[in-house]
mmCIF file with all atom_site columns, C-alpha atoms in Angstrom:
data_model
loop_
_atom_site.group_PDB
_atom_site.id
_atom_site.type_symbol
_atom_site.label_atom_id
_atom_site.label_alt_id
_atom_site.label_comp_id
_atom_site.label_asym_id
_atom_site.label_entity_id
_atom_site.label_seq_id
_atom_site.pdbx_PDB_ins_code
_atom_site.Cartn_x
_atom_site.Cartn_y
_atom_site.Cartn_z
_atom_site.occupancy
_atom_site.B_iso_or_equiv
_atom_site.pdbx_formal_charge
_atom_site.auth_seq_id
_atom_site.auth_comp_id
_atom_site.auth_asym_id
_atom_site.auth_atom_id
_atom_site.pdbx_PDB_model_num
ATOM 1   C CA . ASN A 1 1   ? 75.157  117.061 118.702 1.00 0.00 ? 485  ASN A CA 1
ATOM 2   C CA . ALA A 1 2   ? 75.379  113.538 117.434 1.00 0.00 ? 486  ALA A CA 1
ATOM 3   C CA . GLY A 1 3   ? 78.735  112.275 116.279 1.00 0.00 ? 487  GLY A CA 1
ATOM 4   C CA . VAL A 1 4   ? 79.466  110.573 112.997 1.00 0.00 ? 488  VAL A CA 1
ATOM 5   C CA . MET A 1 5   ? 76.815  107.927 112.446 1.00 0.00 ? 489  MET A CA 1
ATOM 6   C CA . GLN A 1 6   ? 77.528  104.839 110.409 1.00 0.00 ? 490  GLN A CA 1
ATOM 7   C CA . ASN A 1 7   ? 75.134  102.082 109.502 1.00 0.00 ? 491  ASN A CA 1
ATOM 8   C CA . PRO A 1 8   ? 74.846  99.256  109.411 1.00 0.00 ? 492  PRO A CA 1
ATOM 9   C CA . ARG A 1 9   ? 77.324  98.370  112.142 1.00 0.00 ? 493  ARG A CA 1
ATOM 10  C CA . HIS A 1 10  ? 77.527  94.835  110.824 1.00 0.00 ? 494  HIS A CA 1
ATOM 11  C CA . LEU A 1 11  ? 76.690  93.585  107.353 1.00 0.00 ? 495  LEU A CA 1
ATOM 12  C CA . VAL A 1 12  ? 76.906  90.059  106.005 1.00 0.00 ? 496  VAL A CA 1
ATOM 13  C CA . ARG A 1 13  ? 76.838  89.472  102.270 1.00 0.00 ? 497  ARG A CA 1
ATOM 14  C CA . ARG A 1 14  ? 77.371  86.497  99.998  1.00 0.00 ? 498  ARG A CA 1
ATOM 15  C CA . ARG A 1 15  ? 79.885  86.667  97.197  1.00 0.00 ? 499  ARG A CA 1
ATOM 16  C CA . GLY A 1 16  ? 78.467  88.561  94.234  1.00 0.00 ? 500  GLY A CA 1
ATOM 17  C CA . GLN A 1 17  ? 76.001  90.643  96.233  1.00 0.00 ? 501  GLN A CA 1
ATOM 18  C CA . GLU A 1 18  ? 76.149  94.385  96.748  1.00 0.00 ? 502  GLU A CA 1
ATOM 19  C CA . ALA A 1 19  ? 77.070  96.149  99.973  1.00 0.00 ? 503  ALA A CA 1
ATOM 20  C CA . ARG A 1 20  ? 75.977  99.689  100.805 1.00 0.00 ? 504  ARG A CA 1
ATOM 21  C CA . LEU A 1 21  ? 77.477  101.464 103.763 1.00 0.00 ? 505  LEU A CA 1
ATOM 22  C CA . ARG A 1 22  ? 76.113  104.772 104.977 1.00 0.00 ? 506  ARG A CA 1
ATOM 23  C CA . CYS A 1 23  ? 77.720  107.623 106.831 1.00 0.00 ? 507  CYS A CA 1
ATOM 24  C CA . SER A 1 24  ? 76.080  110.725 108.259 1.00 0.00 ? 508  SER A CA 1
ATOM 25  C CA . PRO A 1 25  ? 78.720  113.304 109.167 1.00 0.00 ? 509  PRO A CA 1
ATOM 26  C CA . MET A 1 26  ? 78.656  115.504 112.211 1.00 0.00 ? 510  MET A CA 1
ATOM 27  C CA . LYS A 1 27  ? 76.443  118.545 111.955 1.00 0.00 ? 511  LYS A CA 1
ATOM 28  C CA . GLY A 1 28  ? 78.253  121.320 110.160 1.00 0.00 ? 512  GLY A CA 1
ATOM 29  C CA . HIS A 1 29  ? 80.863  119.020 108.651 1.00 0.00 ? 513  HIS A CA 1
ATOM 30  C CA . SER A 1 30  ? 81.055  119.172 104.892 1.00 0.00 ? 514  SER A CA 1
ATOM 31  C CA . HIS A 1 31  ? 83.923  116.745 104.337 1.00 0.00 ? 515  HIS A CA 1
ATOM 32  C CA . VAL A 1 32  ? 83.670  112.970 104.514 1.00 0.00 ? 516  VAL A CA 1
ATOM 33  C CA . TYR A 1 33  ? 86.508  110.464 104.402 1.00 0.00 ? 517  TYR A CA 1
ATOM 34  C CA . TRP A 1 34  ? 86.270  106.695 104.018 1.00 0.00 ? 518  TRP A CA 1
ATOM 35  C CA . TYR A 1 35  ? 88.949  104.326 105.309 1.00 0.00 ? 519  TYR A CA 1
ATOM 36  C CA . ARG A 1 36  ? 89.217  100.558 105.176 1.00 0.00 ? 520  ARG A CA 1
ATOM 37  C CA . GLN A 1 37  ? 90.765  98.465  107.901 1.00 0.00 ? 521  GLN A CA 1
ATOM 38  C CA . LEU A 1 38  ? 91.580  94.856  107.182 1.00 0.00 ? 522  LEU A CA 1
ATOM 39  C CA . PRO A 1 39  ? 91.922  92.505  110.176 1.00 0.00 ? 523  PRO A CA 1
ATOM 40  C CA . GLU A 1 40  ? 95.127  93.206  112.102 1.00 0.00 ? 524  GLU A CA 1
ATOM 41  C CA . GLU A 1 41  ? 96.017  96.114  109.822 1.00 0.00 ? 525  GLU A CA 1
ATOM 42  C CA . GLY A 1 42  ? 95.943  99.906  109.858 1.00 0.00 ? 526  GLY A CA 1
ATOM 43  C CA . LEU A 1 43  ? 93.615  102.451 108.298 1.00 0.00 ? 527  LEU A CA 1
ATOM 44  C CA . LYS A 1 44  ? 93.893  102.676 104.545 1.00 0.00 ? 528  LYS A CA 1
ATOM 45  C CA . PHE A 1 45  ? 92.574  105.825 102.909 1.00 0.00 ? 529  PHE A CA 1
ATOM 46  C CA . MET A 1 46  ? 89.977  105.172 100.238 1.00 0.00 ? 530  MET A CA 1
ATOM 47  C CA . VAL A 1 47  ? 88.183  108.348 99.251  1.00 0.00 ? 531  VAL A CA 1
ATOM 48  C CA . TYR A 1 48  ? 87.526  111.905 100.350 1.00 0.00 ? 532  TYR A CA 1
ATOM 49  C CA . LEU A 1 49  ? 84.363  113.763 99.388  1.00 0.00 ? 533  LEU A CA 1
ATOM 50  C CA . GLN A 1 50  ? 82.680  117.089 99.829  1.00 0.00 ? 534  GLN A CA 1
ATOM 51  C CA . LYS A 1 51  ? 78.995  117.575 99.160  1.00 0.00 ? 535  LYS A CA 1
ATOM 52  C CA . GLU A 1 52  ? 78.305  116.331 95.616  1.00 0.00 ? 536  GLU A CA 1
ATOM 53  C CA . ASN A 1 53  ? 82.022  116.153 94.791  1.00 0.00 ? 537  ASN A CA 1
ATOM 54  C CA . ILE A 1 54  ? 84.694  113.497 94.948  1.00 0.00 ? 538  ILE A CA 1
ATOM 55  C CA . ILE A 1 55  ? 87.914  115.287 95.840  1.00 0.00 ? 539  ILE A CA 1
ATOM 56  C CA . ASP A 1 56  ? 90.373  112.402 96.066  1.00 0.00 ? 540  ASP A CA 1
ATOM 57  C CA . GLU A 1 57  ? 89.635  108.764 95.286  1.00 0.00 ? 541  GLU A CA 1
ATOM 58  C CA . SER A 1 58  ? 93.216  107.653 94.892  1.00 0.00 ? 542  SER A CA 1
ATOM 59  C CA . GLY A 1 59  ? 92.787  104.923 97.506  1.00 0.00 ? 543  GLY A CA 1
ATOM 60  C CA . MET A 1 60  ? 89.676  103.424 96.015  1.00 0.00 ? 544  MET A CA 1
ATOM 61  C CA . PRO A 1 61  ? 89.908  100.192 94.018  1.00 0.00 ? 545  PRO A CA 1
ATOM 62  C CA . LYS A 1 62  ? 89.225  100.959 90.369  1.00 0.00 ? 546  LYS A CA 1
ATOM 63  C CA . GLU A 1 63  ? 86.478  98.390  90.001  1.00 0.00 ? 547  GLU A CA 1
ATOM 64  C CA . ARG A 1 64  ? 83.366  97.559  92.000  1.00 0.00 ? 548  ARG A CA 1
ATOM 65  C CA . PHE A 1 65  ? 83.813  100.381 94.538  1.00 0.00 ? 549  PHE A CA 1
ATOM 66  C CA . SER A 1 66  ? 82.105  103.753 94.367  1.00 0.00 ? 550  SER A CA 1
ATOM 67  C CA . ALA A 1 67  ? 81.293  106.546 96.784  1.00 0.00 ? 551  ALA A CA 1
ATOM 68  C CA . GLU A 1 68  ? 78.957  109.480 96.784  1.00 0.00 ? 552  GLU A CA 1
ATOM 69  C CA . PHE A 1 69  ? 77.980  112.312 99.087  1.00 0.00 ? 553  PHE A CA 1
ATOM 70  C CA . PRO A 1 70  ? 74.750  113.794 97.747  1.00 0.00 ? 554  PRO A CA 1
ATOM 71  C CA . LYS A 1 71  ? 73.439  117.237 98.531  1.00 0.00 ? 555  LYS A CA 1
ATOM 72  C CA . GLU A 1 72  ? 70.840  115.673 100.791 1.00 0.00 ? 556  GLU A CA 1
ATOM 73  C CA . GLY A 1 73  ? 71.369  112.545 102.828 1.00 0.00 ? 557  GLY A CA 1
ATOM 74  C CA . PRO A 1 74  ? 74.325  110.503 103.979 1.00 0.00 ? 558  PRO A CA 1
ATOM 75  C CA . SER A 1 75  ? 77.482  109.560 102.168 1.00 0.00 ? 559  SER A CA 1
ATOM 76  C CA . ILE A 1 76  ? 77.301  106.087 100.656 1.00 0.00 ? 560  ILE A CA 1
ATOM 77  C CA . LEU A 1 77  ? 80.131  103.656 100.011 1.00 0.00 ? 561  LEU A CA 1
ATOM 78  C CA . ARG A 1 78  ? 78.961  101.044 97.552  1.00 0.00 ? 562  ARG A CA 1
ATOM 79  C CA . ILE A 1 79  ? 80.693  97.773  96.811  1.00 0.00 ? 563  ILE A CA 1
ATOM 80  C CA . GLN A 1 80  ? 79.327  95.771  93.933  1.00 0.00 ? 564  GLN A CA 1
ATOM 81  C CA . GLN A 1 81  ? 79.803  92.022  93.432  1.00 0.00 ? 565  GLN A CA 1
ATOM 82  C CA . VAL A 1 82  ? 81.549  91.600  96.758  1.00 0.00 ? 566  VAL A CA 1
ATOM 83  C CA . VAL A 1 83  ? 84.353  89.088  97.186  1.00 0.00 ? 567  VAL A CA 1
ATOM 84  C CA . ARG A 1 84  ? 85.796  87.542  100.346 1.00 0.00 ? 568  ARG A CA 1
ATOM 85  C CA . GLY A 1 85  ? 88.709  89.963  100.251 1.00 0.00 ? 569  GLY A CA 1
ATOM 86  C CA . ASP A 1 86  ? 86.287  92.859  100.779 1.00 0.00 ? 570  ASP A CA 1
ATOM 87  C CA . SER A 1 87  ? 85.634  91.641  104.325 1.00 0.00 ? 571  SER A CA 1
ATOM 88  C CA . ALA A 1 88  ? 86.889  94.460  106.527 1.00 0.00 ? 572  ALA A CA 1
ATOM 89  C CA . ALA A 1 89  ? 85.856  97.285  108.798 1.00 0.00 ? 573  ALA A CA 1
ATOM 90  C CA . TYR A 1 90  ? 84.973  100.440 106.881 1.00 0.00 ? 574  TYR A CA 1
ATOM 91  C CA . PHE A 1 91  ? 85.305  103.677 108.790 1.00 0.00 ? 575  PHE A CA 1
ATOM 92  C CA . CYS A 1 92  ? 83.877  107.020 107.904 1.00 0.00 ? 576  CYS A CA 1
ATOM 93  C CA . ALA A 1 93  ? 85.216  110.279 109.321 1.00 0.00 ? 577  ALA A CA 1
ATOM 94  C CA . SER A 1 94  ? 84.088  113.846 108.881 1.00 0.00 ? 578  SER A CA 1
ATOM 95  C CA . SER A 1 95  ? 85.576  117.266 109.319 1.00 0.00 ? 579  SER A CA 1
ATOM 96  C CA . PRO A 1 96  ? 84.710  120.868 108.608 1.00 0.00 ? 580  PRO A CA 1
ATOM 97  C CA . PRO A 1 97  ? 86.521  122.476 105.657 1.00 0.00 ? 581  PRO A CA 1
ATOM 98  C CA . PHE A 1 98  ? 90.214  123.038 106.265 1.00 0.00 ? 582  PHE A CA 1
ATOM 99  C CA . ARG A 1 99  ? 90.896  126.708 106.672 1.00 0.00 ? 583  ARG A CA 1
ATOM 100 C CA . PHE A 1 100 ? 94.336  128.196 106.975 1.00 0.00 ? 584  PHE A CA 1
ATOM 101 C CA . GLN A 1 101 ? 93.120  130.791 109.415 1.00 0.00 ? 585  GLN A CA 1
ATOM 102 C CA . THR A 1 102 ? 92.226  128.078 111.896 1.00 0.00 ? 586  THR A CA 1
ATOM 103 C CA . ILE A 1 103 ? 95.347  126.021 111.313 1.00 0.00 ? 587  ILE A CA 1
ATOM 104 C CA . ASN A 1 104 ? 96.110  125.786 115.028 1.00 0.00 ? 588  ASN A CA 1
ATOM 105 C CA . SER A 1 105 ? 92.633  124.677 115.831 1.00 0.00 ? 589  SER A CA 1
ATOM 106 C CA . GLY A 1 106 ? 90.823  121.560 116.864 1.00 0.00 ? 590  GLY A CA 1
ATOM 107 C CA . ALA A 1 107 ? 88.596  122.218 113.889 1.00 0.00 ? 591  ALA A CA 1
ATOM 108 C CA . ASN A 1 108 ? 91.171  120.634 111.613 1.00 0.00 ? 592  ASN A CA 1
ATOM 109 C CA . VAL A 1 109 ? 90.804  117.083 112.893 1.00 0.00 ? 593  VAL A CA 1
ATOM 110 C CA . LEU A 1 110 ? 88.732  114.133 111.788 1.00 0.00 ? 594  LEU A CA 1
ATOM 111 C CA . THR A 1 111 ? 85.960  112.640 113.895 1.00 0.00 ? 595  THR A CA 1
ATOM 112 C CA . PHE A 1 112 ? 85.353  108.976 113.225 1.00 0.00 ? 596  PHE A CA 1
ATOM 113 C CA . GLY A 1 113 ? 82.260  106.858 113.277 1.00 0.00 ? 597  GLY A CA 1
ATOM 114 C CA . ALA A 1 114 ? 82.176  103.465 114.959 1.00 0.00 ? 598  ALA A CA 1
ATOM 115 C CA . GLY A 1 115 ? 82.625  101.668 111.659 1.00 0.00 ? 599  GLY A CA 1
ATOM 116 C CA . SER A 1 116 ? 80.722  99.183  109.539 1.00 0.00 ? 600  SER A CA 1
ATOM 117 C CA . ARG A 1 117 ? 81.991  95.637  109.594 1.00 0.00 ? 601  ARG A CA 1
ATOM 118 C CA . LEU A 1 118 ? 81.437  93.794  106.349 1.00 0.00 ? 602  LEU A CA 1
ATOM 119 C CA . THR A 1 119 ? 81.668  90.019  106.252 1.00 0.00 ? 603  THR A CA 1
ATOM 120 C CA . VAL A 1 120 ? 81.532  88.301  102.889 1.00 0.00 ? 604  VAL A CA 1
ATOM 121 C CA . LEU A 1 121 ? 80.632  84.634  103.024 1.00 0.00 ? 605  LEU A CA 1
ATOM 122 C CA . GLY B 2 1   ? 107.159 110.565 100.124 1.00 0.00 ? 1035 GLY B CA 1
ATOM 123 C CA . GLN B 2 2   ? 103.793 110.743 101.828 1.00 0.00 ? 1036 GLN B CA 1
ATOM 124 C CA . GLN B 2 3   ? 104.093 107.436 103.663 1.00 0.00 ? 1037 GLN B CA 1
ATOM 125 C CA . LEU B 2 4   ? 104.211 107.414 107.448 1.00 0.00 ? 1038 LEU B CA 1
ATOM 126 C CA . ASN B 2 5   ? 106.467 104.964 109.231 1.00 0.00 ? 1039 ASN B CA 1
ATOM 127 C CA . GLN B 2 6   ? 105.086 104.135 112.636 1.00 0.00 ? 1040 GLN B CA 1
ATOM 128 C CA . SER B 2 7   ? 106.993 102.057 115.167 1.00 0.00 ? 1041 SER B CA 1
ATOM 129 C CA . PRO B 2 8   ? 106.980 99.790  116.935 1.00 0.00 ? 1042 PRO B CA 1
ATOM 130 C CA . GLN B 2 9   ? 104.343 97.667  115.242 1.00 0.00 ? 1043 GLN B CA 1
ATOM 131 C CA . SER B 2 10  ? 103.325 96.110  118.545 1.00 0.00 ? 1044 SER B CA 1
ATOM 132 C CA . MET B 2 11  ? 104.237 96.285  122.200 1.00 0.00 ? 1045 MET B CA 1
ATOM 133 C CA . PHE B 2 12  ? 103.612 93.956  125.118 1.00 0.00 ? 1046 PHE B CA 1
ATOM 134 C CA . ILE B 2 13  ? 104.203 95.667  128.438 1.00 0.00 ? 1047 ILE B CA 1
ATOM 135 C CA . GLN B 2 14  ? 103.512 95.234  132.104 1.00 0.00 ? 1048 GLN B CA 1
ATOM 136 C CA . GLU B 2 15  ? 100.995 97.448  133.854 1.00 0.00 ? 1049 GLU B CA 1
ATOM 137 C CA . GLY B 2 16  ? 102.762 100.467 135.305 1.00 0.00 ? 1050 GLY B CA 1
ATOM 138 C CA . GLU B 2 17  ? 105.459 100.658 132.631 1.00 0.00 ? 1051 GLU B CA 1
ATOM 139 C CA . ASP B 2 18  ? 105.979 103.674 130.397 1.00 0.00 ? 1052 ASP B CA 1
ATOM 140 C CA . VAL B 2 19  ? 105.432 103.401 126.656 1.00 0.00 ? 1053 VAL B CA 1
ATOM 141 C CA . SER B 2 20  ? 106.960 105.289 123.758 1.00 0.00 ? 1054 SER B CA 1
ATOM 142 C CA . MET B 2 21  ? 106.046 105.126 120.077 1.00 0.00 ? 1055 MET B CA 1
ATOM 143 C CA . ASN B 2 22  ? 106.909 107.306 117.136 1.00 0.00 ? 1056 ASN B CA 1
ATOM 144 C CA . CYS B 2 23  ? 106.058 108.229 113.611 1.00 0.00 ? 1057 CYS B CA 1
ATOM 145 C CA . THR B 2 24  ? 108.348 109.495 110.861 1.00 0.00 ? 1058 THR B CA 1
ATOM 146 C CA . SER B 2 25  ? 107.947 110.749 107.335 1.00 0.00 ? 1059 SER B CA 1
ATOM 147 C CA . SER B 2 26  ? 110.216 111.970 104.586 1.00 0.00 ? 1060 SER B CA 1
ATOM 148 C CA . SER B 2 27  ? 107.890 114.949 104.004 1.00 0.00 ? 1061 SER B CA 1
ATOM 149 C CA . ILE B 2 28  ? 107.079 117.996 106.089 1.00 0.00 ? 1062 ILE B CA 1
ATOM 150 C CA . PHE B 2 29  ? 103.604 118.405 107.521 1.00 0.00 ? 1063 PHE B CA 1
ATOM 151 C CA . ASN B 2 30  ? 101.693 121.123 109.349 1.00 0.00 ? 1064 ASN B CA 1
ATOM 152 C CA . THR B 2 31  ? 99.721  118.916 111.658 1.00 0.00 ? 1065 THR B CA 1
ATOM 153 C CA . TRP B 2 32  ? 100.413 115.683 113.519 1.00 0.00 ? 1066 TRP B CA 1
ATOM 154 C CA . LEU B 2 33  ? 97.606  113.842 115.235 1.00 0.00 ? 1067 LEU B CA 1
ATOM 155 C CA . TRP B 2 34  ? 97.509  110.832 117.514 1.00 0.00 ? 1068 TRP B CA 1
ATOM 156 C CA . TYR B 2 35  ? 94.430  108.613 117.664 1.00 0.00 ? 1069 TYR B CA 1
ATOM 157 C CA . LYS B 2 36  ? 93.550  105.555 119.736 1.00 0.00 ? 1070 LYS B CA 1
ATOM 158 C CA . GLN B 2 37  ? 91.305  102.743 118.551 1.00 0.00 ? 1071 GLN B CA 1
ATOM 159 C CA . ASP B 2 38  ? 89.709  100.520 121.163 1.00 0.00 ? 1072 ASP B CA 1
ATOM 160 C CA . PRO B 2 39  ? 88.784  97.006  120.013 1.00 0.00 ? 1073 PRO B CA 1
ATOM 161 C CA . GLY B 2 40  ? 85.652  97.080  117.855 1.00 0.00 ? 1074 GLY B CA 1
ATOM 162 C CA . GLU B 2 41  ? 85.414  100.861 117.810 1.00 0.00 ? 1075 GLU B CA 1
ATOM 163 C CA . GLY B 2 42  ? 86.435  103.776 115.639 1.00 0.00 ? 1076 GLY B CA 1
ATOM 164 C CA . PRO B 2 43  ? 89.576  105.819 116.314 1.00 0.00 ? 1077 PRO B CA 1
ATOM 165 C CA . VAL B 2 44  ? 89.312  108.635 118.818 1.00 0.00 ? 1078 VAL B CA 1
ATOM 166 C CA . LEU B 2 45  ? 91.558  111.685 118.838 1.00 0.00 ? 1079 LEU B CA 1
ATOM 167 C CA . LEU B 2 46  ? 94.054  111.819 121.715 1.00 0.00 ? 1080 LEU B CA 1
ATOM 168 C CA . ILE B 2 47  ? 96.334  114.728 120.921 1.00 0.00 ? 1081 ILE B CA 1
ATOM 169 C CA . ALA B 2 48  ? 96.734  117.212 118.073 1.00 0.00 ? 1082 ALA B CA 1
ATOM 170 C CA . LEU B 2 49  ? 100.001 119.025 117.372 1.00 0.00 ? 1083 LEU B CA 1
ATOM 171 C CA . TYR B 2 50  ? 100.271 122.115 115.169 1.00 0.00 ? 1084 TYR B CA 1
ATOM 172 C CA . LYS B 2 51  ? 103.722 123.634 115.673 1.00 0.00 ? 1085 LYS B CA 1
ATOM 173 C CA . ALA B 2 52  ? 107.222 122.268 115.234 1.00 0.00 ? 1086 ALA B CA 1
ATOM 174 C CA . GLY B 2 53  ? 108.697 121.538 118.640 1.00 0.00 ? 1087 GLY B CA 1
ATOM 175 C CA . GLU B 2 54  ? 105.301 121.633 120.333 1.00 0.00 ? 1088 GLU B CA 1
ATOM 176 C CA . LEU B 2 55  ? 104.977 119.363 123.365 1.00 0.00 ? 1089 LEU B CA 1
ATOM 177 C CA . THR B 2 56  ? 101.430 118.629 124.498 1.00 0.00 ? 1090 THR B CA 1
ATOM 178 C CA . SER B 2 57  ? 100.088 116.541 127.351 1.00 0.00 ? 1091 SER B CA 1
ATOM 179 C CA . ASN B 2 58  ? 96.719  114.938 127.935 1.00 0.00 ? 1092 ASN B CA 1
ATOM 180 C CA . GLY B 2 59  ? 96.718  113.200 131.308 1.00 0.00 ? 1093 GLY B CA 1
ATOM 181 C CA . ARG B 2 60  ? 99.289  110.423 131.181 1.00 0.00 ? 1094 ARG B CA 1
ATOM 182 C CA . LEU B 2 61  ? 99.868  111.009 127.489 1.00 0.00 ? 1095 LEU B CA 1
ATOM 183 C CA . THR B 2 62  ? 102.524 113.317 126.085 1.00 0.00 ? 1096 THR B CA 1
ATOM 184 C CA . ALA B 2 63  ? 103.168 113.953 122.409 1.00 0.00 ? 1097 ALA B CA 1
ATOM 185 C CA . GLN B 2 64  ? 105.704 116.074 120.587 1.00 0.00 ? 1098 GLN B CA 1
ATOM 186 C CA . PHE B 2 65  ? 105.838 117.540 117.098 1.00 0.00 ? 1099 PHE B CA 1
ATOM 187 C CA . GLY B 2 66  ? 109.410 117.068 115.892 1.00 0.00 ? 1100 GLY B CA 1
ATOM 188 C CA . ILE B 2 67  ? 111.461 120.168 115.219 1.00 0.00 ? 1101 ILE B CA 1
ATOM 189 C CA . THR B 2 68  ? 112.073 119.076 111.628 1.00 0.00 ? 1102 THR B CA 1
ATOM 190 C CA . ARG B 2 69  ? 108.271 118.682 111.146 1.00 0.00 ? 1103 ARG B CA 1
ATOM 191 C CA . LYS B 2 70  ? 108.920 115.179 109.842 1.00 0.00 ? 1104 LYS B CA 1
ATOM 192 C CA . ASP B 2 71  ? 108.291 113.186 112.981 1.00 0.00 ? 1105 ASP B CA 1
ATOM 193 C CA . SER B 2 72  ? 106.294 112.908 116.170 1.00 0.00 ? 1106 SER B CA 1
ATOM 194 C CA . PHE B 2 73  ? 106.314 110.729 119.251 1.00 0.00 ? 1107 PHE B CA 1
ATOM 195 C CA . LEU B 2 74  ? 103.726 109.678 121.802 1.00 0.00 ? 1108 LEU B CA 1
ATOM 196 C CA . ASN B 2 75  ? 104.560 108.655 125.356 1.00 0.00 ? 1109 ASN B CA 1
ATOM 197 C CA . ILE B 2 76  ? 102.220 106.976 127.827 1.00 0.00 ? 1110 ILE B CA 1
ATOM 198 C CA . SER B 2 77  ? 103.320 106.986 131.441 1.00 0.00 ? 1111 SER B CA 1
ATOM 199 C CA . ALA B 2 78  ? 102.352 104.433 134.088 1.00 0.00 ? 1112 ALA B CA 1
ATOM 200 C CA . SER B 2 79  ? 100.292 102.285 131.715 1.00 0.00 ? 1113 SER B CA 1
ATOM 201 C CA . ILE B 2 80  ? 97.025  100.732 132.851 1.00 0.00 ? 1114 ILE B CA 1
ATOM 202 C CA . PRO B 2 81  ? 94.995  97.872  131.342 1.00 0.00 ? 1115 PRO B CA 1
ATOM 203 C CA . SER B 2 82  ? 92.563  100.235 129.575 1.00 0.00 ? 1116 SER B CA 1
ATOM 204 C CA . ASP B 2 83  ? 95.466  101.641 127.531 1.00 0.00 ? 1117 ASP B CA 1
ATOM 205 C CA . VAL B 2 84  ? 95.144  98.500  125.400 1.00 0.00 ? 1118 VAL B CA 1
ATOM 206 C CA . GLY B 2 85  ? 94.356  99.292  121.791 1.00 0.00 ? 1119 GLY B CA 1
ATOM 207 C CA . ILE B 2 86  ? 95.847  100.482 118.544 1.00 0.00 ? 1120 ILE B CA 1
ATOM 208 C CA . TYR B 2 87  ? 97.527  103.882 118.455 1.00 0.00 ? 1121 TYR B CA 1
ATOM 209 C CA . PHE B 2 88  ? 97.660  105.654 115.120 1.00 0.00 ? 1122 PHE B CA 1
ATOM 210 C CA . CYS B 2 89  ? 99.644  108.668 114.127 1.00 0.00 ? 1123 CYS B CA 1
ATOM 211 C CA . ALA B 2 90  ? 98.190  110.783 111.368 1.00 0.00 ? 1124 ALA B CA 1
ATOM 212 C CA . ARG B 2 91  ? 99.428  113.716 109.401 1.00 0.00 ? 1125 ARG B CA 1
ATOM 213 C CA . ARG B 2 92  ? 97.422  116.387 107.687 1.00 0.00 ? 1126 ARG B CA 1
ATOM 214 C CA . ARG B 2 93  ? 98.333  118.545 104.728 1.00 0.00 ? 1127 ARG B CA 1
ATOM 215 C CA . GLY B 2 94  ? 95.364  120.689 103.809 1.00 0.00 ? 1128 GLY B CA 1
ATOM 216 C CA . ASP B 2 95  ? 92.393  118.373 103.423 1.00 0.00 ? 1129 ASP B CA 1
ATOM 217 C CA . ASP B 2 96  ? 94.574  115.304 102.898 1.00 0.00 ? 1130 ASP B CA 1
ATOM 218 C CA . MET B 2 97  ? 94.709  113.074 105.990 1.00 0.00 ? 1131 MET B CA 1
ATOM 219 C CA . ARG B 2 98  ? 96.751  109.856 106.095 1.00 0.00 ? 1132 ARG B CA 1
ATOM 220 C CA . PHE B 2 99  ? 97.456  107.399 108.878 1.00 0.00 ? 1133 PHE B CA 1
ATOM 221 C CA . GLY B 2 100 ? 100.359 105.269 110.001 1.00 0.00 ? 1134 GLY B CA 1
ATOM 222 C CA . ALA B 2 101 ? 99.978  101.500 110.234 1.00 0.00 ? 1135 ALA B CA 1
ATOM 223 C CA . GLY B 2 102 ? 99.412  101.666 113.987 1.00 0.00 ? 1136 GLY B CA 1
ATOM 224 C CA . THR B 2 103 ? 101.101 100.445 117.147 1.00 0.00 ? 1137 THR B CA 1
ATOM 225 C CA . ARG B 2 104 ? 99.234  97.639  118.898 1.00 0.00 ? 1138 ARG B CA 1
ATOM 226 C CA . LEU B 2 105 ? 99.601  97.932  122.638 1.00 0.00 ? 1139 LEU B CA 1
ATOM 227 C CA . THR B 2 106 ? 98.953  95.068  125.038 1.00 0.00 ? 1140 THR B CA 1
ATOM 228 C CA . VAL B 2 107 ? 99.143  95.737  128.771 1.00 0.00 ? 1141 VAL B CA 1
ATOM 229 C CA . LYS B 2 108 ? 99.524  92.776  131.099 1.00 0.00 ? 1142 LYS B CA 1
ATOM 230 C CA . PRO B 2 109 ? 98.105  93.272  134.594 1.00 0.00 ? 1143 PRO B CA 1
#
C-alpha cells in the first residue's frame, strides 16, 4: 500500500507563472490536508478537503491560491502568478474520516507525503 | 485559543544526553500527536496519545498527555545523532489538525 504521493518533489517557477502541486492520498483515505512550511519554520495549515468538497480553507491566502480534490484523481494545490514569497515546502497529508467510535485508534492520525519544494526565481 | 505553544524552539545537545520538549494550549483536546521531520522529508508520526494522563513509550521516546488535556511532553533518552530533526506536536479536534512551531534538535557527537 503506497503512502501519500506528492509530485513534483521539486518545482522551479519564475515570478508570474503558475505552480500546480499534486497529492495522491493513501488508499482508503478520503481526507486531504495541505500545509506550507517556510524555511526554518513550522507547518502552517492551509486547507482541508474531502472528495469534491473544501471543508476548511481558513489557512489559505485569499488570492492566487486554490485547492481541489476531485472525485477522480489527486488533490491539486494551485498557485497562480507566483511570487518569491511563495517559495516553500508544501506538504500534503491524508487520513480516513474521523470517527468517534475509533477515537482511541491509530486511524485518527495524518500520514504525510515527502513534500513538494517550490522555488520561485 | 487554538494556538499551540511548543518549547523550546531549538536545542543543541551532546550525544547521550536526555531531551525534553513540551507543548501547551489554552484549549482542551482529545488527541495529542508527536511527529518528527528529518531534513528534506515529510513529518512521520512518533507517538499518538488519546487519554488524559496517558504515558506512552516508543523505544527511547516517551510522551505524556497532560491530565488537564491542555499539554503534552516528549522525552528522548540517551540521544543519538540520528535524533536530529524537527519535532512537532499536533493536536486534533475532530477533523481539525494543527501543529506547533516545532523544536529543532541538534545532536553533537
